[in-house]
Short mmCIF file of C-alpha atoms in Angstrom, two decimals:
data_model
loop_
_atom_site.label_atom_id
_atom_site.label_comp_id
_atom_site.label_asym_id
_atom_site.label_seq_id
_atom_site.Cartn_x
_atom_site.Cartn_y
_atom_site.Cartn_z
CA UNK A 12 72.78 109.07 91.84
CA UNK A 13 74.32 110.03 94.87
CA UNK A 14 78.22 109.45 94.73
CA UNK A 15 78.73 109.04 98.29
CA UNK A 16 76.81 107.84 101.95
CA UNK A 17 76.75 109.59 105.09
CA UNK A 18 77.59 107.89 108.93
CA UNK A 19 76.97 109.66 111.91
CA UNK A 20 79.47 108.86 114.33
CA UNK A 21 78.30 109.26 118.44
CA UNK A 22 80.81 109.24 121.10
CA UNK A 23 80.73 110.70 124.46
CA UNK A 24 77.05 112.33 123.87
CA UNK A 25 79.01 114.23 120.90
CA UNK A 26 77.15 113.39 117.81
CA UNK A 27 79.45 113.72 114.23
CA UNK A 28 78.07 113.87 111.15
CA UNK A 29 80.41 112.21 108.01
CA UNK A 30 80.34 111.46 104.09
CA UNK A 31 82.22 109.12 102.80
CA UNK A 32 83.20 108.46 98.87
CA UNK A 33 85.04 105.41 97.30
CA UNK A 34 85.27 101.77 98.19
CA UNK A 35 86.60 100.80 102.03
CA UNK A 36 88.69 98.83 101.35
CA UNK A 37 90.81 101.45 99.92
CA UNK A 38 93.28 103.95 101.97
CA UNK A 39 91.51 106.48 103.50
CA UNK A 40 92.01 109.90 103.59
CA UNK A 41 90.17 112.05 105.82
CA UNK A 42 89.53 115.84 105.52
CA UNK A 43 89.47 117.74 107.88
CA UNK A 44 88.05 121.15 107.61
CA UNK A 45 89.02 124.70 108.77
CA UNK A 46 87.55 127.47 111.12
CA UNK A 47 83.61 128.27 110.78
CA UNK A 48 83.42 126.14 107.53
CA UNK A 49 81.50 122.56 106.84
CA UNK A 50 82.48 119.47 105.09
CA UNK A 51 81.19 121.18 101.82
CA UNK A 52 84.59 123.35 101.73
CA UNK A 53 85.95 119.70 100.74
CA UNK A 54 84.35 120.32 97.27
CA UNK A 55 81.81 116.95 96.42
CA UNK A 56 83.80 116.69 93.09
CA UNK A 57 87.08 117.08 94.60
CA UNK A 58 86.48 114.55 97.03
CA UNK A 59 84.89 112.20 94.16
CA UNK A 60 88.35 112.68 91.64
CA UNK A 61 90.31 111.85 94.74
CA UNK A 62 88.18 108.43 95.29
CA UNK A 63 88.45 107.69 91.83
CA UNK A 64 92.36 107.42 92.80
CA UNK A 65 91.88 104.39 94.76
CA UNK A 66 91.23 106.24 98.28
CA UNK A 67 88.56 106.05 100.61
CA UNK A 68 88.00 109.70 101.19
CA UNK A 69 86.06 111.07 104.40
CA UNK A 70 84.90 114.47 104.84
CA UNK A 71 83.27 115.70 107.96
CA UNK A 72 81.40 118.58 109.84
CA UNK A 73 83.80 119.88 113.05
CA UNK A 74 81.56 120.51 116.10
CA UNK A 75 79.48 124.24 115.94
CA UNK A 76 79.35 123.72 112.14
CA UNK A 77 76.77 121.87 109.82
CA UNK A 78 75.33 119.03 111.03
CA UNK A 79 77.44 117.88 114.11
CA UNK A 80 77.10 118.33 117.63
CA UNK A 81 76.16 122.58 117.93
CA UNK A 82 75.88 124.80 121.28
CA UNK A 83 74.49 127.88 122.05
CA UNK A 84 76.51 131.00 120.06
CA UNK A 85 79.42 132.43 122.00
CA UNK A 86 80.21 129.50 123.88
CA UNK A 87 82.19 126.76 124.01
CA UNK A 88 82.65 123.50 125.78
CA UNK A 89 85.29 122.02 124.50
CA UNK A 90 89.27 122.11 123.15
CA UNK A 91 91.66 121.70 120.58
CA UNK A 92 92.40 118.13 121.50
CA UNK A 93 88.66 117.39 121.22
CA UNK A 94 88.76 118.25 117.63
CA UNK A 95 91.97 115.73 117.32
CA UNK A 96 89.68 113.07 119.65
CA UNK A 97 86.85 113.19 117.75
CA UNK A 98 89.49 112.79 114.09
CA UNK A 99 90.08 109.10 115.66
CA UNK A 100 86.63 108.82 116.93
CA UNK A 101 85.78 109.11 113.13
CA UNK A 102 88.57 106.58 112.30
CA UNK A 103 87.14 103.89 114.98
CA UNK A 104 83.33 104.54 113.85
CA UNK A 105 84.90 103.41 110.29
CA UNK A 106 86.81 100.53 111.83
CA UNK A 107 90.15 102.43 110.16
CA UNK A 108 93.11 101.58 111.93
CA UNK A 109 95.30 103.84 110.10
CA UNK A 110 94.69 106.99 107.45
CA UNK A 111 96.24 109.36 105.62
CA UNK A 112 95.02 112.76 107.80
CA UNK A 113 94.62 116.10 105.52
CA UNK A 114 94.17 119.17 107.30
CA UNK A 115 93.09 122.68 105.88
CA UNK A 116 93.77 125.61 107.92
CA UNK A 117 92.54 124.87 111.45
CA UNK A 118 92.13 121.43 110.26
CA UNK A 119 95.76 121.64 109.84
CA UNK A 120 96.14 122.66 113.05
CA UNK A 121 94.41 119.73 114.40
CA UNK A 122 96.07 117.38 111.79
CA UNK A 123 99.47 117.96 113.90
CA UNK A 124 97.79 117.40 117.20
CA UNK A 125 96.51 113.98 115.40
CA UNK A 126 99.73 113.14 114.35
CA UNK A 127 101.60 114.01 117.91
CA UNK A 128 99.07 112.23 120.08
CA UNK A 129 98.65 109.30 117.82
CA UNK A 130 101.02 108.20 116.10
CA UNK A 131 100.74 104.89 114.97
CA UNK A 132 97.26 106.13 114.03
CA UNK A 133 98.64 107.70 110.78
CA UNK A 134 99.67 106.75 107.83
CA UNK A 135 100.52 110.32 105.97
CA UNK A 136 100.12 113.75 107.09
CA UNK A 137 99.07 116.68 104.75
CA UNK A 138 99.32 120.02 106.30
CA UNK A 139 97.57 122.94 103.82
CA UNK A 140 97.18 126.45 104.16
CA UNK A 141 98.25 126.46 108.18
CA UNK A 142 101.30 127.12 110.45
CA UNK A 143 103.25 125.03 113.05
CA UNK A 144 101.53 124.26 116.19
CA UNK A 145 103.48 125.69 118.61
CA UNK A 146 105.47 129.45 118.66
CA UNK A 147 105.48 130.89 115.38
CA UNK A 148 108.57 132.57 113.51
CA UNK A 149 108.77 136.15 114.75
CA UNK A 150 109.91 136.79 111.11
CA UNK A 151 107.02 135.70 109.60
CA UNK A 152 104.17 138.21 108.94
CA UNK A 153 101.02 137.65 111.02
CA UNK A 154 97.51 137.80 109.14
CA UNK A 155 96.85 140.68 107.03
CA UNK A 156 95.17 143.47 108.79
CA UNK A 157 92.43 143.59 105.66
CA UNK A 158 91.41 140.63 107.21
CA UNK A 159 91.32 140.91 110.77
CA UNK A 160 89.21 144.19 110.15
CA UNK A 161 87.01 142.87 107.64
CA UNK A 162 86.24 140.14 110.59
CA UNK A 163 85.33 142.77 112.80
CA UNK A 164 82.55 143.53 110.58
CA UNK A 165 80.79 140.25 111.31
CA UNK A 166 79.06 141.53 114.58
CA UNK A 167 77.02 143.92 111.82
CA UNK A 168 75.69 141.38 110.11
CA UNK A 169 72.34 139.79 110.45
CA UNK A 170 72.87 136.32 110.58
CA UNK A 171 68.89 135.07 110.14
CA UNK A 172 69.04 137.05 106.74
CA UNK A 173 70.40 134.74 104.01
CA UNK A 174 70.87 136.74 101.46
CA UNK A 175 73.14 139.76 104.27
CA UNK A 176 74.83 136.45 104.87
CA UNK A 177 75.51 135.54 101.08
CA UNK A 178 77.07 138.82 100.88
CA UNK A 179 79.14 139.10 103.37
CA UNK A 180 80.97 135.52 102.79
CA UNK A 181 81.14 136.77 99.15
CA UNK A 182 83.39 139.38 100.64
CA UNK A 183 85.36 137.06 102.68
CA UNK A 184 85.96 134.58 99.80
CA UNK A 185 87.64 137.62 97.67
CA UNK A 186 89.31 138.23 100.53
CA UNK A 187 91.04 135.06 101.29
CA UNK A 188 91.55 134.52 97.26
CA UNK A 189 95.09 135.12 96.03
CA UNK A 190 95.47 135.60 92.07
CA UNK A 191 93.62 132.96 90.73
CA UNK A 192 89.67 134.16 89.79
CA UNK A 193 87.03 133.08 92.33
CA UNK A 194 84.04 131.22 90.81
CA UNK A 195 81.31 133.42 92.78
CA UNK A 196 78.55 131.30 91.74
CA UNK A 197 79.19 128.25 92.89
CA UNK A 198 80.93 130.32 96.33
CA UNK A 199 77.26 131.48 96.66
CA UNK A 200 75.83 127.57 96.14
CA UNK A 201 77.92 126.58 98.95
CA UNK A 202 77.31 129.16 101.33
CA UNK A 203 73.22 129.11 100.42
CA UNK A 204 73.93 125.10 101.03
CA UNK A 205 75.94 125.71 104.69
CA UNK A 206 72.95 128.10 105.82
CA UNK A 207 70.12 125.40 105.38
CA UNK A 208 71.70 122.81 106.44
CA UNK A 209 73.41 123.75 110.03
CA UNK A 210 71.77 122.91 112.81
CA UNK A 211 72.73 126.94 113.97
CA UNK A 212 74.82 128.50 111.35
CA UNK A 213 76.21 131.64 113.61
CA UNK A 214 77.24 128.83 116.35
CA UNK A 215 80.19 128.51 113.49
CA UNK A 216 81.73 131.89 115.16
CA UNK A 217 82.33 129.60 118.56
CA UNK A 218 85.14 128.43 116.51
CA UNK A 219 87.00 132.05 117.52
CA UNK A 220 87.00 131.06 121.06
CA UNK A 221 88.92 127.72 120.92
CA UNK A 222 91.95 126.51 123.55
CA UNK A 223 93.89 123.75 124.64
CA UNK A 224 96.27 121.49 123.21
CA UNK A 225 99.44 123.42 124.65
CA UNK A 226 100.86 120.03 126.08
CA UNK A 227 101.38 118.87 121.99
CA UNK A 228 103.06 122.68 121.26
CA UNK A 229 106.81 122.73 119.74
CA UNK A 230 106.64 118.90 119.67
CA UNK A 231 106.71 119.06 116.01
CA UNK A 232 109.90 117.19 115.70
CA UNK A 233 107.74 114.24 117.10
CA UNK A 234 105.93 113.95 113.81
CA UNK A 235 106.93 110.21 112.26
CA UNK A 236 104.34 110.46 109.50
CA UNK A 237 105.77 111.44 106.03
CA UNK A 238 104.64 114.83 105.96
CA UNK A 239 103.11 116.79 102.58
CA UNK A 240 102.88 120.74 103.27
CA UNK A 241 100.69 122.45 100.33
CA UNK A 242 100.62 125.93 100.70
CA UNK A 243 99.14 128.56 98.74
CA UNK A 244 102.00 131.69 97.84
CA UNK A 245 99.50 134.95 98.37
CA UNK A 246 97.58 133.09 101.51
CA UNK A 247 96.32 136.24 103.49
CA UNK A 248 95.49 133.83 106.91
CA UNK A 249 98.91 131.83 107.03
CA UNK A 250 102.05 133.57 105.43
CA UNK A 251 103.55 131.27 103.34
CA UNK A 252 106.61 131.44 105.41
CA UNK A 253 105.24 129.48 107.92
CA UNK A 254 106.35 126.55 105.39
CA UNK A 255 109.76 127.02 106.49
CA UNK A 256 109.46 126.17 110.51
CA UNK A 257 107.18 123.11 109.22
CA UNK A 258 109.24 121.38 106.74
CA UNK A 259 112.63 122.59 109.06
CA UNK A 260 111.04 120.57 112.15
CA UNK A 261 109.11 117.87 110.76
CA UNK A 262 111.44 115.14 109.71
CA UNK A 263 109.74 113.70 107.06
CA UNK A 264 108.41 116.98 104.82
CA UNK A 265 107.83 118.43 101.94
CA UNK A 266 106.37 121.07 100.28
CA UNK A 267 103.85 121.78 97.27
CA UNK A 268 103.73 125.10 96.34
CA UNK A 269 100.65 126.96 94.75
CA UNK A 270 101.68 129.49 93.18
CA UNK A 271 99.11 132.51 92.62
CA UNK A 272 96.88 130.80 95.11
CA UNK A 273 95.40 132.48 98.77
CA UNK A 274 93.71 130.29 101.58
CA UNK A 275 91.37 128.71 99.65
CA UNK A 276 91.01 125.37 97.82
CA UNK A 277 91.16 126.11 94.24
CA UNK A 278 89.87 124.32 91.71
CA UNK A 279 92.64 125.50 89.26
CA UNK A 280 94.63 123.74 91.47
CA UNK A 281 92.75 120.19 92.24
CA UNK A 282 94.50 118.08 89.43
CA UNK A 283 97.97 118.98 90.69
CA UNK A 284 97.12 118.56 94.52
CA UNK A 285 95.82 115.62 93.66
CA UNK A 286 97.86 113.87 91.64
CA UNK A 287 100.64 114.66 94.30
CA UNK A 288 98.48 113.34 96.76
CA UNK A 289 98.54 110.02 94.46
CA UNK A 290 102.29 109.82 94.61
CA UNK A 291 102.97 110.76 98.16
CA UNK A 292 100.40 108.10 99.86
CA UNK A 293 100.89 105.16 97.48
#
């Protein structure tokens, strides 16, 4: 039996496709997603232990990825605040006047604009694996070169061959992974699972070219939302330092450390994120 539904949400010609776990009457939590990746990074069973909390969890495809609203590779047609737009789009198609708003990576990005724009919109703010959204620390390292030359090697890739495809996200998830061992198999499920089911599965890569939202940069300090950053100690994409500028300008923060853990949601680490989740939003 399938644990959870799925609502597509339409606004403004933009179509958004959604899964939902858990009873609605319950606080809801919804996920969003990072760069290139599809509502299936928010793990099914993660997202079903987190329900079985009390919460009404939503996960959701961003546009160019899965099963939303796609254009044509290498272009794109809309901004950073259109990603936070179409968070409370979701939020409205639920009839959810407030949720807690969880972020991963560019999600977490996004999660800030959320939180600047529309305040009384949410309830908590989690903030994993990303940075501040404005000017970054000049101290702070800037992603590891392994990785910005390992993403140079996407344009060699033959992205109608499944299996070239497998292998080269296999590389990318070892990549981003800090100490903790990577569970290839079920990597490989989820990437096999993202290529059949996006409408255009290289349109992810439109991702690269997104803008806008400088009016919400260094506003930070406008955060009201208790704020939980979770932050992985070897993360390759966002130094861990960047914790210090978030929980130093937003008021109301604090921080979960993973130790041992990259950019990645880890399974190892599910219980403890969410049973801090439990505490922080109840």
């Amino acid at each position: 039996m399938k644990s959870h539904a799925e609502k597509i949400i339409i606004k403004n010609g933009i179509s958004i496709y959604t899964e939902h776990f858990g009873q609605p009457e319950n606080p809801a939590i919804l996920l969003i997603a990072g760069a290139t990746v599809s509502l299936l990074y928010w793990d099914q069973e993660f997202c079903e232990k987190l329900s079985q909390k009390g919460f009404f969890v939503i996960r959701y495809d961003n546009r160019d990825v899965g099963k939303s609203t796609t254009g044509k590779p290498g272009s794109i047609s809309y901004s950073m605040e259109d990603l936070a737009d179409d968070a409370i789009h979701i939020l409205d198609g639920y009839h959810i006047g407030q949720a807690n708003i969880m972020g991963i990576s560019l999600g977490g990005l996004i999660g800030q604009i959320v939180a600047i724009k529309y305040p009384e919109r949410v309830g908590s703010l989690v903030l994993m694996s990303t940075g501040p959204w404005g000017t970054p620390d000049p101290k702070v390292p800037e992603m590891d070169k392994q990785i910005i030359d390992f993403q140079v090697k996407a344009t060699d890739v033959n992205w109608d061959d499944e299996n070239a495809t497998v292998k080269y996200m296999l590389e990318s998830a070892h990549l981003m992974a800090g100490q903790k061992p990577v569970n290839y198999a079920k990597e490989e499920e989820r990437i096999r699972a993202d290529f059949h089911r996006s409408i255009n599965y290289r349109s992810m890569f439109n991702h690269a070219l997104l803008q806008g939202g400088e009016v919400y940069y260094d506003r930070l300090n406008e955060i009201k939302s208790p704020t939980l950053i979770i932050h992985g100690s070897e993360d390759k994409i966002w130094h861990f330092g960047h914790t210090d500028k978030l929980l130093a300008e937003i008021k109301n923060s604090e921080l979960l450390k993973l130790n041992g853990t990259g950019h990645e949601l880890h399974d190892n680490d599910w219980d403890l994120i969410i049973n801090r989740l439990n505490e922080f939003m109840k």
